[in-house]
CSV table of C-alpha atoms and ligand atoms in Angstrom, one decimal:
chain,number,residue,atom,x,y,z
X,3,UNK,CA,38.5,158.4,82.7
X,4,UNK,CA,39.2,157.1,79.2
X,5,UNK,CA,35.8,155.7,77.9
X,6,UNK,CA,37.3,153.8,75.0
X,7,UNK,CA,38.7,150.7,76.7
X,8,UNK,CA,35.2,149.8,77.9
X,9,UNK,CA,33.8,149.4,74.4
X,10,UNK,CA,36.5,147.3,72.9
X,11,UNK,CA,35.0,143.9,73.9
X,12,UNK,CA,31.7,145.0,72.4
X,13,UNK,CA,33.4,145.9,69.1
X,14,UNK,CA,35.0,142.5,68.9
X,15,UNK,CA,31.9,140.6,70.1
X,16,UNK,CA,30.9,139.3,66.7
X,17,UNK,CA,34.3,137.8,65.9
X,18,UNK,CA,34.7,134.1,66.5
X,19,UNK,CA,38.5,133.9,66.7
X,20,UNK,CA,41.1,136.7,67.1
X,21,UNK,CA,44.5,135.6,65.9
X,22,UNK,CA,47.3,138.0,66.8
X,23,UNK,CA,50.4,137.5,64.7
X,24,UNK,CA,53.5,138.3,66.8
X,25,UNK,CA,57.2,137.5,67.0
X,26,UNK,CA,60.3,138.8,68.7
X,27,UNK,CA,61.7,141.2,66.2
X,28,UNK,CA,60.9,143.4,63.3
X,29,UNK,CA,61.6,142.0,59.8
X,30,UNK,CA,60.7,138.4,60.4
X,31,UNK,CA,57.6,138.5,58.3
X,32,UNK,CA,54.7,139.4,60.7
X,33,UNK,CA,53.0,141.7,58.2
X,34,UNK,CA,53.5,139.4,55.2
X,35,UNK,CA,52.3,136.4,57.1
X,36,UNK,CA,49.3,138.3,58.6
X,37,UNK,CA,48.2,139.6,55.2
X,38,UNK,CA,48.7,136.3,53.4
X,39,UNK,CA,47.0,134.4,56.2
X,40,UNK,CA,44.0,136.7,55.9
X,41,UNK,CA,43.9,136.1,52.1
X,42,UNK,CA,44.2,132.4,52.6
X,43,UNK,CA,41.4,132.2,55.1
X,44,UNK,CA,39.2,134.4,52.8
X,45,UNK,CA,39.9,132.1,49.9
X,46,UNK,CA,38.9,129.1,52.0
X,47,UNK,CA,35.5,130.8,52.4
X,48,UNK,CA,35.8,132.3,55.9
X,49,UNK,CA,34.7,135.8,56.8
X,50,UNK,CA,38.0,137.5,57.6
X,51,UNK,CA,39.2,140.8,59.0
X,52,UNK,CA,42.7,142.2,59.0
X,53,UNK,CA,43.8,144.8,61.5
X,54,UNK,CA,47.2,146.4,61.1
X,55,UNK,CA,48.2,147.6,64.6
X,56,UNK,CA,51.7,148.6,63.6
X,57,UNK,CA,51.2,152.3,64.0
X,58,UNK,CA,54.8,153.4,63.3
X,59,UNK,CA,55.2,151.3,60.2
X,60,UNK,CA,51.9,150.1,58.9
X,61,UNK,CA,52.5,148.0,55.8
X,62,UNK,CA,49.7,145.5,55.3
X,63,UNK,CA,48.1,148.0,52.8
X,64,UNK,CA,51.3,148.0,50.8
X,65,UNK,CA,51.5,144.2,50.8
X,66,UNK,CA,47.9,143.8,49.6
X,67,UNK,CA,48.0,146.8,47.2
X,68,UNK,CA,45.3,148.7,49.0
X,69,UNK,CA,45.1,152.3,47.9
X,70,UNK,CA,42.6,155.1,47.3
X,71,UNK,CA,39.8,153.8,49.6
X,72,UNK,CA,38.4,155.2,52.8
X,73,UNK,CA,36.1,153.5,55.4
X,74,UNK,CA,32.4,154.3,55.5
X,75,UNK,CA,30.9,155.9,58.6
X,76,UNK,CA,28.0,154.1,60.1
X,77,UNK,CA,27.6,154.1,63.9
X,78,UNK,CA,31.4,154.1,63.9
X,79,UNK,CA,33.6,153.2,61.0
X,80,UNK,CA,33.1,150.1,58.8
X,81,UNK,CA,36.3,148.5,57.5
X,82,UNK,CA,36.3,148.5,53.7
X,83,UNK,CA,36.2,145.0,52.2
X,84,UNK,CA,39.2,144.4,49.9
X,85,UNK,CA,40.1,141.1,48.3
X,86,UNK,CA,37.4,139.5,50.5
X,87,UNK,CA,39.0,140.9,53.7
X,88,UNK,CA,37.6,143.6,55.9
X,89,UNK,CA,40.7,145.8,56.3
X,90,UNK,CA,41.5,148.4,59.0
X,91,UNK,CA,44.7,150.4,59.3
X,92,UNK,CA,45.9,153.8,60.4
X,93,UNK,CA,47.0,154.2,56.8
X,94,UNK,CA,43.5,155.5,55.8
X,95,UNK,CA,44.2,158.5,58.0
X,96,UNK,CA,47.9,159.2,57.7
X,97,UNK,CA,48.4,158.9,54.0
X,98,UNK,CA,52.1,159.0,53.1
X,99,UNK,CA,53.1,161.7,55.6
X,100,UNK,CA,55.6,160.7,58.2
X,101,UNK,CA,53.8,160.8,61.6
X,102,UNK,CA,56.4,160.5,64.4
X,103,UNK,CA,54.4,158.9,67.2
X,104,UNK,CA,55.6,158.5,70.8
X,105,UNK,CA,54.6,155.5,73.0
X,106,UNK,CA,51.6,157.3,74.4
X,107,UNK,CA,50.4,158.4,70.9
X,108,UNK,CA,50.7,154.8,69.7
X,109,UNK,CA,48.6,153.6,72.6
X,110,UNK,CA,46.0,156.2,71.9
X,111,UNK,CA,45.9,155.6,68.2
X,112,UNK,CA,45.5,151.8,68.6
X,113,UNK,CA,42.8,152.3,71.2
X,114,UNK,CA,40.9,154.7,69.0
X,115,UNK,CA,40.8,152.2,66.1
X,116,UNK,CA,39.7,149.4,68.4
X,117,UNK,CA,37.0,151.7,69.9
X,118,UNK,CA,35.4,152.9,66.6
X,119,UNK,CA,35.8,150.0,64.2
X,120,UNK,CA,32.7,147.9,63.7
X,121,UNK,CA,33.7,144.6,62.4
X,122,UNK,CA,30.4,142.9,62.5
X,123,UNK,CA,30.3,139.1,62.3
X,124,UNK,CA,33.7,137.5,61.4
X,125,UNK,CA,35.1,134.0,61.6
X,126,UNK,CA,38.6,135.3,62.0
X,127,UNK,CA,40.2,138.6,62.8
X,128,UNK,CA,43.9,138.6,62.0
X,129,UNK,CA,45.9,141.2,63.9
X,130,UNK,CA,49.3,142.3,62.7
X,131,UNK,CA,50.9,143.1,66.1
X,132,UNK,CA,53.3,145.8,67.0
X,133,UNK,CA,56.8,144.2,67.2
X,134,UNK,CA,58.3,142.7,70.3
X,135,UNK,CA,57.1,143.0,73.9
X,136,UNK,CA,57.2,146.8,74.3
X,137,UNK,CA,54.4,149.1,75.5
X,138,UNK,CA,52.4,148.8,72.3
X,139,UNK,CA,52.4,145.0,72.3
X,140,UNK,CA,51.5,144.8,76.0
X,141,UNK,CA,48.6,147.2,75.4
X,142,UNK,CA,47.2,145.0,72.6
X,143,UNK,CA,47.6,141.9,74.7
X,144,UNK,CA,45.7,143.5,77.5
X,145,UNK,CA,42.8,144.9,75.3
X,146,UNK,CA,42.3,141.9,73.1
X,147,UNK,CA,41.3,139.6,75.9
X,148,UNK,CA,40.2,136.8,73.6
X,149,UNK,CA,43.3,136.9,71.3
X,150,UNK,CA,45.2,133.7,70.5
X,151,UNK,CA,48.8,134.2,69.5
X,152,UNK,CA,50.5,132.9,66.3
X,153,UNK,CA,54.2,133.3,66.8
X,154,UNK,CA,56.7,133.8,64.0
X,155,UNK,CA,60.3,133.1,64.1
X,156,UNK,CA,63.1,132.5,61.7
X,157,UNK,CA,65.6,129.6,62.0
X,158,UNK,CA,68.2,132.0,63.4
X,159,UNK,CA,69.4,132.1,67.0
X,160,UNK,CA,69.1,135.9,66.8
X,161,UNK,CA,65.3,135.6,66.3
X,162,UNK,CA,64.9,132.7,68.6
X,163,UNK,CA,66.4,134.4,71.6
X,164,UNK,CA,63.6,137.0,71.6
X,165,UNK,CA,60.9,134.6,70.4
X,166,UNK,CA,61.5,132.5,73.6
X,167,UNK,CA,60.9,135.6,75.7
X,168,UNK,CA,57.6,136.3,73.9
X,169,UNK,CA,56.5,132.7,74.4
X,170,UNK,CA,57.5,132.8,78.1
X,171,UNK,CA,55.7,136.1,78.7
X,172,UNK,CA,52.5,134.9,76.9
X,173,UNK,CA,52.6,131.7,79.0
X,174,UNK,CA,53.0,133.7,82.2
X,175,UNK,CA,50.0,135.7,81.3
X,176,UNK,CA,48.2,132.5,80.5
X,177,UNK,CA,47.4,133.6,76.9
X,178,UNK,CA,46.6,130.9,74.4
X,179,UNK,CA,49.3,130.2,71.8
X,180,UNK,CA,48.1,128.8,68.5
X,181,UNK,CA,51.6,127.8,67.6
X,182,UNK,CA,54.9,128.8,66.1
X,183,UNK,CA,55.7,129.1,62.4
X,184,UNK,CA,59.2,129.2,61.1
X,185,UNK,CA,59.4,131.8,58.3
X,186,UNK,CA,62.1,132.4,55.7
X,187,UNK,CA,63.4,128.9,56.1
X,188,UNK,CA,66.6,128.4,54.1
X,189,UNK,CA,67.9,125.0,55.0
X,190,UNK,CA,67.0,121.9,57.0
X,191,UNK,CA,67.9,122.4,60.6
X,192,UNK,CA,66.6,121.2,64.0
X,193,UNK,CA,67.3,124.5,65.7
X,194,UNK,CA,63.8,125.8,66.1
X,195,UNK,CA,62.6,122.5,67.4
X,196,UNK,CA,65.5,122.1,69.8
X,197,UNK,CA,65.4,125.7,71.0
X,198,UNK,CA,61.6,125.6,71.7
X,199,UNK,CA,61.3,122.0,72.9
X,200,UNK,CA,61.2,123.2,76.6
X,201,UNK,CA,58.3,125.5,76.0
X,202,UNK,CA,55.6,123.0,75.0
X,203,UNK,CA,54.3,125.1,72.1
X,204,UNK,CA,53.0,123.5,68.8
X,205,UNK,CA,55.3,123.9,65.8
X,206,UNK,CA,52.8,124.4,63.0
X,207,UNK,CA,55.2,124.3,60.1
X,208,UNK,CA,57.7,126.3,58.0
X,209,UNK,CA,57.5,128.8,55.2
X,210,UNK,CA,60.5,128.7,52.9
X,211,UNK,CA,62.5,131.8,52.0
X,212,UNK,CA,61.0,132.8,48.6
X,213,UNK,CA,63.2,134.8,46.2
X,214,UNK,CA,60.1,135.7,44.2
X,215,UNK,CA,58.0,137.0,47.0
X,216,UNK,CA,59.1,140.6,46.5
X,217,UNK,CA,57.7,140.7,43.0
X,218,UNK,CA,54.3,139.7,44.4
X,219,UNK,CA,54.0,142.5,47.0
X,220,UNK,CA,51.1,144.8,46.2
X,221,UNK,CA,49.4,142.2,44.1
X,222,UNK,CA,46.9,140.1,46.2
X,223,UNK,CA,46.2,137.7,43.4
X,224,UNK,CA,49.9,136.9,43.0
X,225,UNK,CA,50.4,136.6,46.7
X,226,UNK,CA,47.5,134.1,46.9
X,227,UNK,CA,49.6,131.9,44.5
X,228,UNK,CA,52.8,132.3,46.5
X,229,UNK,CA,54.6,129.5,48.3
X,230,UNK,CA,53.8,131.4,51.5
X,231,UNK,CA,50.1,131.1,50.7
X,232,UNK,CA,50.5,127.4,49.8
X,233,UNK,CA,52.2,126.7,53.2
X,234,UNK,CA,49.7,128.7,55.1
X,235,UNK,CA,46.8,126.9,53.3
X,236,UNK,CA,48.3,123.5,54.3
X,237,UNK,CA,48.6,124.6,57.9
X,238,UNK,CA,45.1,126.1,58.1
X,239,UNK,CA,43.5,123.1,56.4
X,240,UNK,CA,45.5,120.4,58.2
X,241,UNK,CA,45.8,121.8,61.7
X,242,UNK,CA,42.9,121.3,64.0
X,243,UNK,CA,43.9,124.5,65.8
X,244,UNK,CA,42.5,126.6,63.0
X,245,UNK,CA,39.0,124.9,63.1
X,246,UNK,CA,36.1,127.0,64.1
X,247,UNK,CA,34.0,125.8,67.0
X,248,UNK,CA,30.9,125.0,65.0
X,249,UNK,CA,32.7,122.8,62.4
Z,4,UNK,CA,28.4,159.4,61.9
Z,5,UNK,CA,31.2,157.9,63.9
Z,6,UNK,CA,30.2,160.1,66.9
Z,7,UNK,CA,27.8,157.2,67.7
Z,8,UNK,CA,30.7,154.9,68.5
Z,9,UNK,CA,32.3,157.3,70.9
Z,10,UNK,CA,29.0,158.0,72.6
Z,11,UNK,CA,28.6,154.2,73.0
Z,12,UNK,CA,32.1,154.1,74.6
Z,13,UNK,CA,31.1,156.9,77.1
Z,14,UNK,CA,27.9,155.0,78.2
Z,15,UNK,CA,29.6,151.6,78.4
Z,16,UNK,CA,32.4,153.2,80.6
Z,17,UNK,CA,29.9,155.0,82.7
Z,18,UNK,CA,27.8,151.9,83.3
Z,19,UNK,CA,30.9,149.9,84.1
Z,20,UNK,CA,32.1,152.5,86.6
Z,21,UNK,CA,28.7,152.9,88.2
Z,22,UNK,CA,28.5,149.2,88.8
Z,23,UNK,CA,31.9,149.1,90.3
Z,24,UNK,CA,31.0,152.0,92.6
Z,25,UNK,CA,27.7,150.2,93.5
Z,26,UNK,CA,25.4,152.9,92.1
Z,27,UNK,CA,21.8,152.1,91.5
Z,28,UNK,CA,21.1,155.3,89.5
Z,29,UNK,CA,23.5,157.5,87.5
Z,30,UNK,CA,22.6,161.2,87.9
Z,31,UNK,CA,25.1,163.0,85.8
Z,32,UNK,CA,28.0,162.1,83.5
Z,33,UNK,CA,30.4,165.0,82.8
Z,34,UNK,CA,32.1,164.5,79.5
Z,35,UNK,CA,35.0,166.6,78.2
Z,36,UNK,CA,35.2,167.2,74.5
Z,37,UNK,CA,38.8,167.8,73.4
Z,38,UNK,CA,39.0,170.4,70.6
Z,39,UNK,CA,41.5,168.4,68.5
Z,40,UNK,CA,39.0,165.6,67.6
Z,41,UNK,CA,36.4,168.2,66.3
Z,42,UNK,CA,33.5,166.1,67.5
Z,43,UNK,CA,30.2,167.2,66.0
Z,44,UNK,CA,28.0,168.0,69.0
Z,45,UNK,CA,24.6,167.4,67.5
Z,46,UNK,CA,25.1,163.8,66.4
Z,47,UNK,CA,27.1,163.1,69.6
Z,48,UNK,CA,24.4,164.3,72.0
Z,49,UNK,CA,21.7,162.7,69.8
Z,50,UNK,CA,23.6,159.4,70.1
Z,51,UNK,CA,24.0,159.8,73.9
Z,52,UNK,CA,20.3,160.3,74.3
Z,53,UNK,CA,19.4,157.3,72.1
Z,54,UNK,CA,21.9,155.0,73.8
Z,55,UNK,CA,20.7,156.1,77.3
Z,56,UNK,CA,17.1,155.2,76.3
Z,57,UNK,CA,18.3,151.7,75.4
Z,58,UNK,CA,19.5,151.2,79.0
Z,59,UNK,CA,17.2,150.5,81.9
Z,60,UNK,CA,16.9,151.8,85.5
Z,61,UNK,CA,20.6,152.7,85.9
Z,62,UNK,CA,20.5,155.5,83.3
Z,63,UNK,CA,16.8,156.4,83.3
Z,64,UNK,CA,17.3,159.9,84.7
Z,65,UNK,CA,20.9,160.4,83.7
Z,66,UNK,CA,22.0,163.8,82.4
Z,67,UNK,CA,25.1,164.3,80.3
Z,68,UNK,CA,27.0,167.5,80.7
Z,69,UNK,CA,29.5,168.4,78.0
Z,70,UNK,CA,32.5,170.6,78.7
Z,71,UNK,CA,34.8,172.0,76.0
Z,72,UNK,CA,38.5,171.4,76.4
Z,73,UNK,CA,40.7,173.6,74.2
Z,74,UNK,CA,43.5,171.8,72.5
Z,75,UNK,CA,47.0,173.0,73.5
Z,76,UNK,CA,50.2,171.6,71.9
Z,77,UNK,CA,53.8,171.9,73.2
Z,78,UNK,CA,56.9,171.4,71.0
Z,79,UNK,CA,59.3,168.8,72.5
Z,80,UNK,CA,62.2,170.5,70.7
Z,81,UNK,CA,61.8,174.3,71.4
Z,82,UNK,CA,59.1,174.2,74.1
Z,83,UNK,CA,56.7,176.5,72.1
Z,84,UNK,CA,53.1,176.1,73.1
Z,85,UNK,CA,50.3,176.8,70.7
Z,86,UNK,CA,46.5,176.5,70.2
Z,87,UNK,CA,44.4,174.6,67.7
Z,88,UNK,CA,43.5,177.7,65.7
Z,89,UNK,CA,47.2,178.1,64.8
Z,90,UNK,CA,47.3,174.7,63.2
Z,91,UNK,CA,45.6,175.7,60.0
Z,92,UNK,CA,44.5,172.3,58.7
Z,93,UNK,CA,42.7,171.7,55.5
Z,94,UNK,CA,39.4,169.7,55.4
Z,95,UNK,CA,40.9,166.3,54.6
Z,96,UNK,CA,43.5,166.7,57.4
Z,97,UNK,CA,40.9,167.8,59.9
Z,98,UNK,CA,38.8,164.8,58.9
Z,99,UNK,CA,41.6,162.3,59.4
Z,100,UNK,CA,42.4,163.8,62.8
Z,101,UNK,CA,38.7,163.5,63.7
Z,102,UNK,CA,39.0,159.7,63.3
Z,103,UNK,CA,42.4,159.3,64.9
Z,104,UNK,CA,43.7,162.4,66.7
Z,105,UNK,CA,47.3,161.1,66.7
Z,106,UNK,CA,47.6,161.6,63.0
Z,107,UNK,CA,47.9,165.3,63.9
Z,108,UNK,CA,51.6,164.4,64.0
Z,109,UNK,CA,51.4,163.9,60.2
Z,110,UNK,CA,49.8,167.2,59.5
Z,111,UNK,CA,50.8,169.7,62.2
Z,112,UNK,CA,54.2,171.2,62.8
Z,113,UNK,CA,55.5,173.4,65.6
Z,114,UNK,CA,54.8,177.0,64.4
Z,115,UNK,CA,58.3,178.1,65.5
Z,116,UNK,CA,60.8,175.3,64.6
Z,117,UNK,CA,58.6,173.2,62.3
Z,118,UNK,CA,59.1,170.0,64.4
Z,119,UNK,CA,56.5,167.2,64.3
Z,120,UNK,CA,57.6,166.1,67.7
Z,121,UNK,CA,55.1,167.7,69.9
Z,122,UNK,CA,52.9,166.8,72.9
Z,123,UNK,CA,49.1,167.3,73.1
Z,124,UNK,CA,49.0,168.9,76.5
Z,125,UNK,CA,45.2,168.9,76.6
Z,126,UNK,CA,42.1,168.6,74.4
Z,127,UNK,CA,42.9,165.4,72.5
Z,128,UNK,CA,39.4,163.8,72.5
Z,129,UNK,CA,36.5,162.5,74.5
Z,130,UNK,CA,37.1,161.8,78.2
Z,131,UNK,CA,34.8,161.2,81.2
Z,132,UNK,CA,35.4,163.8,83.9
Z,133,UNK,CA,33.0,162.7,86.5
Z,134,UNK,CA,30.1,160.4,87.2
Z,135,UNK,CA,27.6,161.1,90.0
Z,136,UNK,CA,24.7,159.0,91.1
Z,137,UNK,CA,22.8,157.3,93.9
Z,138,UNK,CA,24.0,154.3,95.8
J,29,LIG,N1,59.1,133.7,53.4
J,29,LIG,C1,59.7,134.8,52.9
J,29,LIG,N2,60.5,134.8,51.9
J,29,LIG,C2,61.1,135.9,51.4
J,29,LIG,N3,60.9,137.1,51.9
J,29,LIG,C3,60.1,137.3,53.0
J,29,LIG,C4,59.4,136.1,53.5
J,29,LIG,N4,58.7,136.6,54.6
J,29,LIG,C5,58.9,137.9,54.7
J,29,LIG,N5,59.7,138.3,53.7
J,29,LIG,C6,60.2,139.7,53.5
J,29,LIG,O1,60.9,140.2,54.6
J,29,LIG,C7,60.6,141.5,54.8
J,29,LIG,C8,60.1,141.8,56.2
J,29,LIG,O2,58.8,141.2,56.3
J,29,LIG,P1,57.6,141.9,57.1
J,29,LIG,O3,56.4,141.1,57.0
J,29,LIG,O4,57.5,143.4,56.8
J,29,LIG,O5,58.2,141.7,58.6
J,29,LIG,P2,57.7,142.3,60.0
J,29,LIG,O6,56.2,142.7,59.8
J,29,LIG,O7,57.8,141.2,61.0
J,29,LIG,O8,58.6,143.5,60.3
J,29,LIG,C9,59.7,142.0,53.7
J,29,LIG,O9,60.4,142.6,52.7
J,29,LIG,C10,59.1,140.7,53.2
J,29,LIG,O10,58.8,140.7,51.9
J,30,LIG,MG1,55.3,144.6,60.1
J,31,LIG,ZN1,59.4,173.8,68.1
């Protein structure tokens, strides 16, 4: 018997809201959005954690410019606080070496992080989900029982075809969906609204395609000033779905 | 001392299982310690004892039995099998693997064909082998 699953709930017990950022495909901005959302919430004064669960291609540390730090050991491991965010990723352990992980290895590595990381008290834990609805994503959905899902799409039919499947699956599993954000918006179009109208999911807003975003990667202060941060701040402040229960 | 976190997982899982099985007392928990994770036994057993003390009736007389499980790897490319001693890891690599055994794939290679695509046949980490008790 694998003892680790049994302790996951206990590790997450001090967290008020777990927001898992997902979407159909790779490359639609899950990692950027998770990282900038975590920054935004931290700037608004919330206690925030960020967990990168993309074991094959962890990238939140690159986005936030996190390098040369290692978690402390204390009855488990304590995620280091960087830019006001408690940050955990497999990157602390793999360094820059390529680590080819099979499905079972990915499951094991994610579960190990969930079992040993002590987050303490947080308002929000933002989870950068493994892409799609494969083994890894299904594991996370099963283990993070209290997770609420923030779904990213782009305004392209190619992204939407898979996003619809993600939404349908989450709804079948009766998982809460915070809403959908359209990322990399390039023009006005009703496509996202029309394609998703049948699913009864809140459309939270859109983040424009930002030509200058690339220059801000690795620089948390610059990212906090990006249009992505501005849009996410609007969404978080205006949308009642981001309120904590006590406020 | 991250052994504490793993010890906590063992006890949580044992309690969960005992409840499911309708046990009123756990007598013995047999835990397998996979070699790859290089668990430090002193802090691990210390943690188990301390955590057991925090629980009531159910665990009052529980004994934990530890069994070593040697790590064996098998290359998916050339089918070579090898043991942990062959891996020759430095301290930092061993430490990283201690926290997340899967990162062995970053630091170990098949001794014959150098492939990183190998399977951990046994001895990955901490598992519960058996729980006995009274109903
Ligand atoms: N709104 C945006 N404007 C411009 N580029 C973006 C935007 N969102 C994401 N990107 C870029 O798209 C690429 C993929 O984003 P990423 O967050 O890694 O996607 P995912 O995690 O979903 O695979 C990155 O290079 C990122 O900088
Ligand atoms: Mg990503
Ligand atoms: Zn080989």
